[in-house]
XYZ file of C-alpha atoms in Angstrom:
650
model
C 0.000 0.000 0.000
C 3.011 2.257 -0.386
C 2.878 4.769 2.484
C 0.739 2.379 4.549
C 1.717 -0.869 6.207
C -0.561 -3.891 6.040
C -2.223 -3.835 9.431
C -2.524 -6.187 12.244
C -2.511 -9.959 11.912
C -6.261 -10.392 12.236
C -6.684 -8.856 8.806
C -4.368 -11.082 6.824
C -6.864 -13.743 5.735
C -9.706 -11.363 4.830
C -11.433 -12.211 1.586
C -10.846 -15.958 1.995
C -13.192 -18.531 3.454
C -12.723 -18.926 7.232
C -11.373 -22.306 8.285
C -13.251 -24.020 11.054
C -11.422 -25.616 13.961
C -12.474 -28.785 15.704
C -14.488 -26.892 18.318
C -16.019 -24.329 16.020
C -19.219 -26.220 15.342
C -19.902 -26.584 19.104
C -18.938 -23.002 19.982
C -21.692 -21.116 21.820
C -21.875 -17.311 21.439
C -20.637 -15.394 24.478
C -20.861 -11.786 25.623
C -17.716 -10.278 27.099
C -16.420 -6.918 28.249
C -12.864 -6.020 27.261
C -10.496 -3.158 26.500
C -8.429 -5.299 24.087
C -10.544 -7.014 21.457
C -7.633 -8.692 19.669
C -6.315 -10.259 22.891
C -9.789 -11.370 23.968
C -10.393 -13.109 20.626
C -7.005 -14.799 20.910
C -7.735 -16.006 24.467
C -11.217 -17.237 23.505
C -9.890 -19.166 20.505
C -7.149 -20.661 22.665
C -9.687 -21.729 25.274
C -11.840 -23.557 22.711
C -8.828 -24.784 20.725
C -9.985 -23.125 17.530
C -8.607 -20.438 15.198
C -9.508 -16.845 16.002
C -10.331 -16.506 12.298
C -13.361 -18.745 12.847
C -14.786 -16.183 15.281
C -16.742 -13.035 14.528
C -17.777 -10.136 16.754
C -20.656 -7.724 17.155
C -20.174 -4.503 19.103
C -23.044 -4.146 21.599
C -21.807 -1.034 23.391
C -18.648 0.785 24.352
C -17.362 3.276 26.902
C -14.704 5.951 26.437
C -12.591 6.608 29.529
C -10.005 9.318 30.153
C -7.402 10.487 32.627
C -6.034 14.019 32.631
C -2.891 12.738 34.366
C -1.279 9.347 35.030
C -1.320 10.279 38.723
C -5.116 10.065 38.800
C -6.177 6.715 40.224
C -9.584 6.426 38.579
C -10.543 6.544 34.915
C -13.420 8.908 34.128
C -16.154 7.623 31.846
C -17.422 10.162 29.308
C -21.089 10.663 28.682
C -22.532 10.966 25.185
C -21.384 14.187 23.522
C -18.643 14.907 26.082
C -15.780 13.724 23.887
C -15.757 16.882 21.773
C -14.622 18.878 24.821
C -11.420 16.822 24.865
C -10.923 16.312 21.126
C -8.636 19.348 20.873
C -4.907 19.650 20.090
C -4.078 21.364 23.378
C -5.456 18.333 25.255
C -4.607 15.446 22.947
C -1.027 16.629 22.451
C -0.473 16.781 26.201
C 1.569 13.688 27.182
C -0.291 13.424 30.515
C -3.655 12.919 28.855
C -4.775 9.283 28.558
C -7.712 7.727 26.724
C -8.970 4.171 26.324
C -12.183 2.292 25.575
C -14.049 -0.685 27.025
C -16.212 -2.750 24.720
C -19.167 -5.034 25.303
C -18.961 -7.663 22.566
C -20.829 -10.662 21.390
C -18.412 -13.291 20.130
C -19.942 -15.885 17.836
C -18.943 -18.374 15.175
C -18.058 -16.811 11.827
C -20.676 -17.443 9.174
C -19.991 -17.067 5.467
C -22.525 -14.811 3.740
C -22.909 -14.243 -0.017
C -22.605 -10.456 0.189
C -19.063 -10.633 1.604
C -17.725 -13.914 0.239
C -15.800 -12.148 -2.557
C -15.372 -8.761 -0.900
C -11.617 -8.226 -0.469
C -11.652 -5.445 2.113
C -8.623 -4.527 4.218
C -7.605 -1.751 6.568
C -4.071 -0.440 6.898
C -2.216 2.397 8.565
C 0.966 4.368 8.315
C 3.844 3.669 10.678
C 2.599 5.919 13.475
C -0.969 4.634 13.050
C -2.319 8.198 13.084
C -4.037 7.597 9.760
C -6.046 4.474 8.955
C -7.392 3.719 5.500
C -9.696 1.103 4.066
C -9.004 -0.515 0.704
C -11.460 -2.555 -1.315
C -9.202 -4.480 -3.671
C -9.575 -4.657 -7.438
C -11.528 -7.785 -8.424
C -13.753 -7.591 -5.354
C -17.411 -8.400 -6.005
C -19.894 -6.143 -4.214
C -23.206 -8.033 -4.227
C -26.670 -6.623 -3.752
C -27.994 -7.260 -0.217
C -30.415 -5.806 2.286
C -28.852 -3.052 4.451
C -25.617 -3.458 2.464
C -24.177 -0.103 3.549
C -24.664 -0.881 7.257
C -23.124 -4.330 6.782
C -20.000 -2.950 5.115
C -19.616 -0.290 7.824
C -19.976 -2.954 10.536
C -17.345 -5.036 8.743
C -14.973 -2.057 8.848
C -15.832 -1.418 12.506
C -14.962 -5.009 13.381
C -11.592 -4.727 11.690
C -10.891 -1.499 13.589
C -11.684 -3.247 16.896
C -9.422 -6.196 16.045
C -6.659 -3.674 15.205
C -7.046 -1.849 18.555
C -8.242 1.332 16.800
C -10.430 3.433 19.088
C -13.879 3.823 17.539
C -16.007 6.921 16.980
C -13.326 9.302 18.278
C -11.428 10.326 15.172
C -13.567 8.658 12.501
C -13.656 10.223 9.031
C -16.956 10.408 7.166
C -16.526 7.864 4.411
C -20.222 7.462 3.546
C -19.710 8.807 0.015
C -17.232 6.056 -0.878
C -19.523 3.343 0.533
C -22.622 4.868 -1.098
C -20.928 4.743 -4.512
C -20.125 1.016 -4.180
C -23.583 0.184 -2.815
C -25.361 2.142 -5.564
C -23.494 0.257 -8.307
C -24.226 -3.093 -6.648
C -27.933 -2.307 -6.222
C -28.301 -1.294 -9.876
C -26.250 -4.170 -11.351
C -27.018 -6.820 -8.672
C -23.261 -7.193 -8.347
C -20.367 -4.891 -9.131
C -16.773 -6.024 -9.834
C -14.193 -3.392 -8.945
C -11.869 -2.655 -11.903
C -9.280 -1.105 -9.570
C -8.565 -0.574 -5.877
C -10.830 1.842 -4.006
C -9.109 3.443 -0.989
C -10.514 5.935 1.511
C -9.682 7.275 4.974
C -11.609 5.877 7.923
C -9.740 7.375 10.866
C -7.297 10.286 11.172
C -5.680 11.641 14.334
C -2.672 13.891 14.975
C 0.574 13.115 13.130
C 3.802 13.951 14.892
C 6.398 16.234 13.373
C 10.021 15.347 13.879
C 12.378 18.046 15.151
C 14.886 19.740 12.866
C 18.436 19.315 14.103
C 20.755 22.204 13.405
C 22.985 21.905 10.361
C 25.836 23.889 8.872
C 25.897 23.590 5.070
C 29.079 24.696 3.333
C 27.530 25.286 -0.077
C 30.778 26.510 -1.580
C 32.365 23.132 -0.849
C 29.413 21.076 -2.022
C 29.197 22.571 -5.519
C 31.401 19.924 -7.097
C 29.870 17.066 -5.123
C 26.412 17.226 -6.685
C 27.120 14.543 -9.269
C 24.481 12.194 -10.558
C 24.755 8.541 -9.543
C 26.863 6.676 -12.080
C 28.869 9.748 -13.084
C 32.522 8.951 -13.648
C 34.605 10.329 -10.789
C 37.308 12.773 -11.862
C 39.961 12.462 -9.182
C 41.848 15.442 -10.590
C 39.081 17.779 -9.349
C 39.781 18.036 -5.645
C 38.331 21.488 -4.981
C 41.625 23.334 -4.527
C 39.668 26.557 -5.044
C 36.041 26.888 -3.970
C 34.725 29.667 -6.182
C 31.403 31.498 -5.923
C 29.546 34.074 -7.977
C 28.170 37.357 -6.678
C 24.912 36.776 -4.793
C 25.558 33.049 -4.409
C 24.916 31.340 -1.066
C 28.285 30.509 0.490
C 27.213 29.015 3.826
C 23.828 28.241 5.334
C 23.048 27.490 8.963
C 19.785 25.663 9.640
C 18.608 26.554 13.127
C 17.269 23.807 15.394
C 13.485 23.618 15.308
C 11.393 21.776 17.893
C 9.224 18.925 16.710
C 5.552 18.435 17.379
C 4.143 15.461 19.315
C 1.230 13.461 17.974
C -1.391 10.952 18.991
C -2.410 7.936 16.973
C -5.742 6.291 16.314
C -5.077 3.763 19.095
C -5.004 6.664 21.554
C -1.246 6.424 22.151
C 0.685 9.652 22.657
C 3.617 10.003 20.218
C 6.562 11.766 21.802
C 9.323 13.452 19.809
C 12.893 14.173 20.949
C 14.388 17.604 21.494
C 16.311 18.996 18.498
C 20.091 18.664 18.547
C 22.239 21.794 18.426
C 25.836 21.011 17.518
C 26.864 23.388 14.722
C 25.972 26.860 15.964
C 28.198 29.309 14.023
C 31.132 30.634 16.004
C 33.083 31.918 13.003
C 33.258 35.455 11.629
C 32.812 36.764 8.083
C 34.445 39.635 6.222
C 32.677 42.569 4.601
C 32.702 40.587 1.351
C 29.973 38.321 2.755
C 26.520 39.554 3.713
C 24.403 37.849 6.369
C 20.642 37.286 6.230
C 18.854 35.776 9.216
C 15.299 34.716 10.002
C 13.749 32.420 12.586
C 14.689 29.275 10.642
C 18.147 29.891 9.228
C 21.151 32.137 8.694
C 22.328 32.625 5.117
C 25.771 33.926 4.159
C 25.888 35.312 0.597
C 28.825 36.468 -1.538
C 28.876 40.217 -2.153
C 31.308 39.691 -5.024
C 32.571 36.846 -7.152
C 35.757 35.095 -6.136
C 36.968 32.137 -4.118
C 36.294 31.409 -0.456
C 39.105 31.656 2.059
C 38.879 30.512 5.701
C 41.648 31.917 7.838
C 41.873 32.823 11.525
C 38.268 31.704 12.051
C 37.041 34.165 9.393
C 35.476 33.481 6.012
C 36.453 35.896 3.245
C 36.211 36.101 -0.556
C 39.304 36.882 -2.616
C 39.286 37.532 -6.350
C 42.891 36.759 -7.253
C 45.322 33.957 -6.466
C 48.943 33.375 -7.338
C 50.162 29.800 -7.725
C 53.539 28.439 -8.678
C 51.983 25.645 -10.726
C 48.756 23.747 -11.354
C 49.314 20.012 -11.450
C 47.522 16.773 -10.668
C 49.815 16.153 -7.694
C 49.779 19.582 -6.030
C 46.417 21.167 -6.808
C 44.376 19.004 -9.134
C 42.149 20.716 -11.660
C 40.839 24.168 -10.763
C 37.201 24.786 -11.631
C 36.549 28.302 -10.394
C 34.073 29.072 -13.197
C 34.199 31.795 -15.829
C 31.520 33.938 -14.117
C 33.131 34.089 -10.654
C 35.630 36.944 -11.170
C 38.447 34.680 -10.007
C 41.826 35.675 -11.439
C 44.614 33.107 -11.474
C 48.280 33.966 -11.918
C 50.481 30.893 -12.406
C 54.065 31.976 -11.986
C 56.181 28.951 -13.023
C 58.302 30.233 -15.946
C 60.954 27.530 -16.336
C 60.755 26.491 -20.008
C 61.650 22.922 -18.991
C 58.587 22.614 -16.733
C 54.810 22.909 -17.147
C 53.063 25.705 -15.302
C 49.805 23.901 -16.038
C 50.480 20.199 -15.826
C 49.454 17.236 -17.942
C 45.730 16.432 -18.011
C 44.529 19.098 -15.589
C 41.740 21.581 -16.303
C 41.721 25.223 -15.274
C 38.602 27.386 -15.414
C 38.420 30.943 -14.080
C 37.518 34.449 -15.197
C 41.133 35.311 -15.925
C 44.092 32.950 -16.322
C 47.624 34.293 -16.716
C 50.420 31.758 -17.101
C 54.080 32.751 -17.089
C 55.224 29.425 -18.486
C 53.988 26.373 -20.419
C 50.703 24.504 -20.755
C 51.151 20.729 -20.666
C 49.734 17.811 -22.640
C 45.941 17.337 -22.656
C 45.487 20.361 -20.372
C 42.335 22.459 -20.814
C 42.096 26.177 -19.998
C 38.765 28.048 -20.041
C 38.458 31.747 -19.167
C 37.257 35.155 -20.245
C 40.862 36.266 -20.690
C 43.865 33.983 -21.182
C 47.533 34.970 -21.316
C 50.201 32.301 -21.915
C 53.813 33.439 -21.615
C 55.335 30.100 -22.606
C 54.176 27.492 -25.099
C 51.157 25.202 -25.321
C 51.389 21.466 -25.941
C 49.976 20.180 -29.233
C 47.254 18.238 -27.338
C 46.221 21.164 -25.113
C 42.969 23.087 -25.567
C 42.197 26.698 -24.719
C 38.772 28.375 -24.777
C 38.515 32.113 -24.104
C 36.852 35.389 -24.953
C 40.230 37.005 -25.690
C 43.700 35.494 -25.549
C 47.392 36.294 -25.932
C 49.658 33.310 -26.564
C 53.426 33.280 -26.960
C 53.890 29.920 -28.728
C 50.738 28.072 -29.805
C 51.013 24.395 -30.723
C 47.647 23.061 -29.541
C 44.037 24.140 -30.158
C 42.642 27.536 -29.199
C 39.268 29.140 -29.781
C 38.283 32.685 -28.796
C 35.008 34.550 -29.142
C 36.776 37.808 -29.966
C 40.426 38.809 -30.437
C 43.328 36.390 -30.501
C 47.008 37.384 -30.522
C 49.736 34.784 -31.090
C 53.449 35.523 -31.212
C 54.291 32.256 -32.956
C 51.908 29.609 -34.271
C 53.694 26.290 -34.732
C 51.414 23.697 -36.284
C 48.501 24.389 -33.937
C 44.887 25.288 -34.732
C 43.455 28.697 -33.911
C 39.862 29.942 -34.260
C 38.814 33.507 -33.474
C 36.779 36.505 -34.525
C 39.940 38.414 -35.354
C 43.344 36.731 -35.318
C 46.694 38.539 -35.290
C 49.780 36.324 -35.615
C 53.359 37.533 -35.603
C 54.883 34.324 -37.030
C 53.047 31.368 -38.528
C 54.920 28.133 -39.126
C 52.431 25.625 -40.466
C 49.180 25.201 -38.595
C 45.691 26.419 -39.323
C 43.794 29.642 -38.595
C 40.064 30.330 -38.982
C 38.700 33.817 -38.329
C 36.625 36.603 -39.817
C 39.860 38.430 -40.509
C 43.447 37.225 -40.180
C 46.648 39.298 -40.022
C 50.002 37.498 -40.241
C 53.276 39.415 -40.016
C 55.585 36.601 -41.184
C 54.267 33.480 -42.942
C 56.480 30.409 -43.294
C 55.456 27.182 -45.064
C 52.581 24.666 -45.005
C 49.965 26.927 -43.422
C 46.211 27.097 -43.990
C 44.374 30.345 -43.409
C 40.563 30.574 -43.621
C 38.783 33.921 -43.381
C 35.560 35.690 -44.354
C 36.445 39.338 -44.867
C 40.239 39.679 -45.092
C 43.578 37.900 -45.031
C 46.666 40.104 -44.736
C 50.226 38.763 -44.915
C 52.991 41.295 -44.416
C 55.858 38.998 -45.356
C 55.773 35.548 -46.965
C 58.906 33.489 -46.486
C 57.709 29.958 -47.146
C 55.963 27.829 -49.750
C 52.927 25.554 -50.019
C 50.507 27.862 -48.192
C 46.721 28.015 -48.706
C 44.790 31.269 -48.325
C 41.044 30.624 -48.445
C 37.983 32.868 -48.215
C 35.147 30.574 -47.097
C 32.359 31.610 -44.690
C 31.220 28.017 -44.172
C 34.563 27.143 -42.552
C 34.055 29.687 -39.793
C 32.356 28.148 -36.769
C 30.149 31.191 -36.110
C 28.524 30.818 -39.558
C 28.955 27.156 -40.418
C 25.785 25.718 -38.867
C 23.479 28.392 -40.255
C 25.002 28.184 -43.732
C 24.670 24.389 -43.803
C 21.090 24.649 -42.524
C 20.204 27.252 -45.153
C 21.767 25.194 -47.942
C 19.855 22.073 -46.900
C 16.628 24.048 -46.525
C 17.027 25.614 -49.984
C 17.481 22.146 -51.530
C 14.318 20.901 -49.801
C 12.291 23.937 -50.892
C 13.561 23.645 -54.483
C 12.504 19.997 -54.530
C 9.098 20.825 -53.042
C 8.603 23.688 -55.532
C 9.493 21.431 -58.457
C 6.927 18.854 -57.314
C 4.247 21.524 -56.828
C 4.855 23.041 -60.251
C 4.708 19.621 -61.957
C 1.410 18.771 -60.220
C 0.116 22.234 -61.138
C 0.951 21.640 -64.818
C -0.864 18.302 -64.765
C -3.993 19.739 -63.168
C -3.908 22.805 -65.428
C -3.683 20.543 -68.490
C -6.631 18.474 -67.264
C -8.632 21.646 -66.624
C -7.969 22.970 -70.104
C -8.903 19.647 -71.733
C -12.174 19.545 -69.749
C -13.184 23.162 -70.339
C -14.961 22.636 -73.690
C -16.968 19.647 -72.419
C -17.912 21.486 -69.226
C -19.204 24.486 -71.175
C -21.408 22.120 -73.234
C -22.762 20.511 -70.048
C -23.506 23.910 -68.531
C -25.598 24.832 -71.612
C -27.505 21.539 -71.352
C -28.241 22.169 -67.668
C -29.453 25.727 -68.376
C -31.618 24.435 -71.241
C -33.106 21.715 -69.019
C -33.977 24.207 -66.261
C -35.597 26.527 -68.811
C -37.854 23.658 -69.942
C -38.620 22.721 -66.328
C -36.733 19.454 -66.538
C -34.438 18.282 -63.740
C -30.827 18.267 -65.025
C -29.184 14.882 -65.360
C -27.268 14.081 -62.091
C -24.190 13.007 -64.028
C -24.010 16.479 -65.648
C -24.148 18.160 -62.232
C -21.465 15.798 -60.851
C -19.132 16.616 -63.771
C -19.590 20.355 -63.192
C -18.775 19.923 -59.478
C -15.645 17.924 -60.285
C -14.544 20.727 -62.588
C -15.201 23.371 -59.902
C -13.279 21.284 -57.361
C -10.341 21.137 -59.778
C -10.490 24.936 -60.176
C -10.397 25.363 -56.367
C -7.472 22.951 -56.056
C -5.556 24.906 -58.683
C -6.269 28.182 -56.884
C -4.987 26.695 -53.597
C -1.950 25.322 -55.391
C -1.265 28.737 -56.972
C -1.242 30.307 -53.498
C 1.026 27.575 -52.115
C 3.466 27.989 -55.019
C 3.604 31.740 -54.359
C 4.351 31.118 -50.667
C 7.001 28.500 -51.467
C 8.715 30.765 -54.007
C 8.771 33.575 -51.432
C 10.250 31.253 -48.806
C 12.916 30.152 -51.284
C 13.639 33.783 -52.119
C 13.986 34.697 -48.423
C 16.399 31.838 -47.684
C 18.469 32.582 -50.783
C 18.646 36.216 -49.684
C 19.949 35.091 -46.250
C 22.563 32.920 -47.929
C 23.505 35.768 -50.255
C 24.161 37.926 -47.189
C 26.974 35.536 -46.299
C 28.078 35.472 -49.927
C 28.299 39.278 -49.912
C 31.001 38.989 -47.239
C 32.910 36.595 -49.483
C 32.386 38.760 -52.568
C 33.774 41.802 -50.753
C 36.672 39.919 -49.152
C 40.318 40.541 -50.037
C 43.604 38.688 -49.701
C 46.652 40.945 -49.353
C 50.299 39.975 -49.537
C 52.555 42.958 -48.915
C 55.634 40.861 -49.508
C 56.508 38.531 -52.385
C 54.514 35.479 -53.432
C 56.285 32.145 -53.073
C 56.005 28.856 -54.957
C 52.937 26.635 -54.582
C 50.755 29.268 -52.931
C 47.028 28.558 -53.499
C 44.244 31.143 -53.232
C 40.572 30.174 -53.111
C 37.232 31.989 -52.893
C 34.244 29.760 -52.022
C 30.934 31.159 -53.272
C 27.729 29.918 -51.691
C 24.990 30.685 -54.169
C 25.639 28.822 -56.388
C 28.331 26.731 -54.708
C 31.428 27.492 -56.761
C 35.101 27.487 -55.800
C 37.255 30.028 -57.629
C 40.971 29.237 -57.572
C 44.032 31.300 -58.320
C 47.777 30.674 -58.204
C 49.778 33.874 -57.590
C 52.890 34.504 -59.647
C 55.990 33.749 -57.580
C 58.091 36.880 -57.083
C 55.169 39.281 -57.552
C 54.778 41.571 -54.545
C 52.402 43.945 -52.761
C 49.286 42.506 -54.358
C 45.648 42.450 -53.340
C 43.459 39.634 -54.662
C 39.718 40.224 -54.875
C 36.576 39.159 -56.748
C 35.550 41.115 -59.812
C 31.864 41.239 -60.700
C 31.027 40.399 -64.351
C 27.527 41.083 -65.717
C 26.642 39.467 -69.067
C 23.177 38.985 -70.556
C 21.528 39.844 -67.226
C 23.615 37.181 -65.508
C 26.112 37.917 -62.765
C 29.313 35.989 -62.244
C 32.600 36.592 -60.443
C 36.211 36.059 -61.338
C 39.416 36.504 -59.366
C 41.316 39.709 -60.059
C 44.607 41.206 -58.853
C 45.592 44.782 -58.135
C 48.278 46.642 -56.260
C 47.704 46.660 -52.516
C 47.020 50.007 -50.966
C 49.118 51.157 -48.044
C 47.484 50.739 -44.638
């Protein structure tokens, strides 16, 4: 039953035929007075050497007795109507108050009756027994019978007595649930329940457990909230606990007293006093604000940074200087880009790694005097690397300045590299002093000295001040730039789909238009015949009318198709215009070499609409040239070809 436990042994065989013991047939009904029905039934069955399940009970009368204190010697019997004076929280939740009941019962031999032979009815409670529910199980058969409602209620009452539940003190009105079952049985003679029917029969006062005090170090727990099954990264040991402005750093949950209860057996439910073990005795700096109410104290960061605990005081610093970041000494540092944490890593020995192999560093600003090791990852708003990066390292930043770049780097805005040696760089604008192999992708790229075997992709401009090497590729291609790639690919795919759809629509339109034109002469003849028939007072032939309607339907379909073709053409036009906006950047792009061209230099312009690659091989030895696209208009058609002119001085 989920929240509820199956109750009390006397209920376990309900819904099955009662087994008769040897003495059951000779058992004579008896009337007894008791305050424990379950025990009395057990003792009676034991006396007659029969099962208690072969016995049934009928409540003849009962008394409710109370004591206001355990010290009182006598129990006080309540008169009718008096209980309501005591059925109040201030009395029932007093541990000194006591209540019990005495019952006058008739105990007799259980007799199987048709109305309940297939009625699977149970009662159950939660752990505290302050809420008792009745469940009529799916598959139960409720059969039509005289006084069926009273019989079912008496059945429930008997189960309550066997379960030591006090009666008529905290009963819930469940007539509506019983009435619904009875009504269906009376109408259908018998009703089979398609699913369980559950309803409350008794509800008293639930206890509320106390809240023990608790000190939650939120700044330390941030990296511990991993989903079950997540792979543990042992490099992330929380060397820096970073927080953002306004973030909760620490929270103290104050102790809160619980609330006692009383269950449906009349038993008082005590609760312990709350524990207080973590009351704050530390101080905080002016960088942490304190909010307090009756339930908790919250310590929030007034600025982004990392949390420092020193001399019993919590503070937030925004910059940290480290000699190195390595798996052994610090582990990975995940301060977060939005926390305003600035890291300065001072190791500058070119034989060592300032950021070690395999570690990850994330902060708002990362400045490294020395090298970045293999498989290291750096993420920040601003990155400065004074040494060199390993070819397997990765750097992600808003802006960056790198001395020697051999790995992968991607920036949202400007990127400056002193020497690019075989690495890959992506940026909005890239400025490179020396490029020895490698690959650059940016909206615009400026290279002071270009050696051999390099690839440069751009959208608006490539400028090389001095070319020393051979076998370089200079390419204008918007689709190679990450910021545009996805949208360009999406537009190209969408245009192909729309062109295909438009072709299909136009072909279907031609077919229907042809059919309409072929039918027009015959339809006009039919129309004349219909008009002539009406003039003579003759009902037109139904086949003529049907043909006319088919023709009109075809006209309507063509009109709808005309409108759809117009919409599809407009959609195609809009998407082509969007793609042409990217092409305009390519068309207006230039490639400038202020030095001399070397052997095996390739220049490419990639047009998007239509997809054409224009190639050009510069003349070795020629100097100070600007390569661009020249627009050629012939017979109302526009095409482009690569042209060369002298580069203007900057």
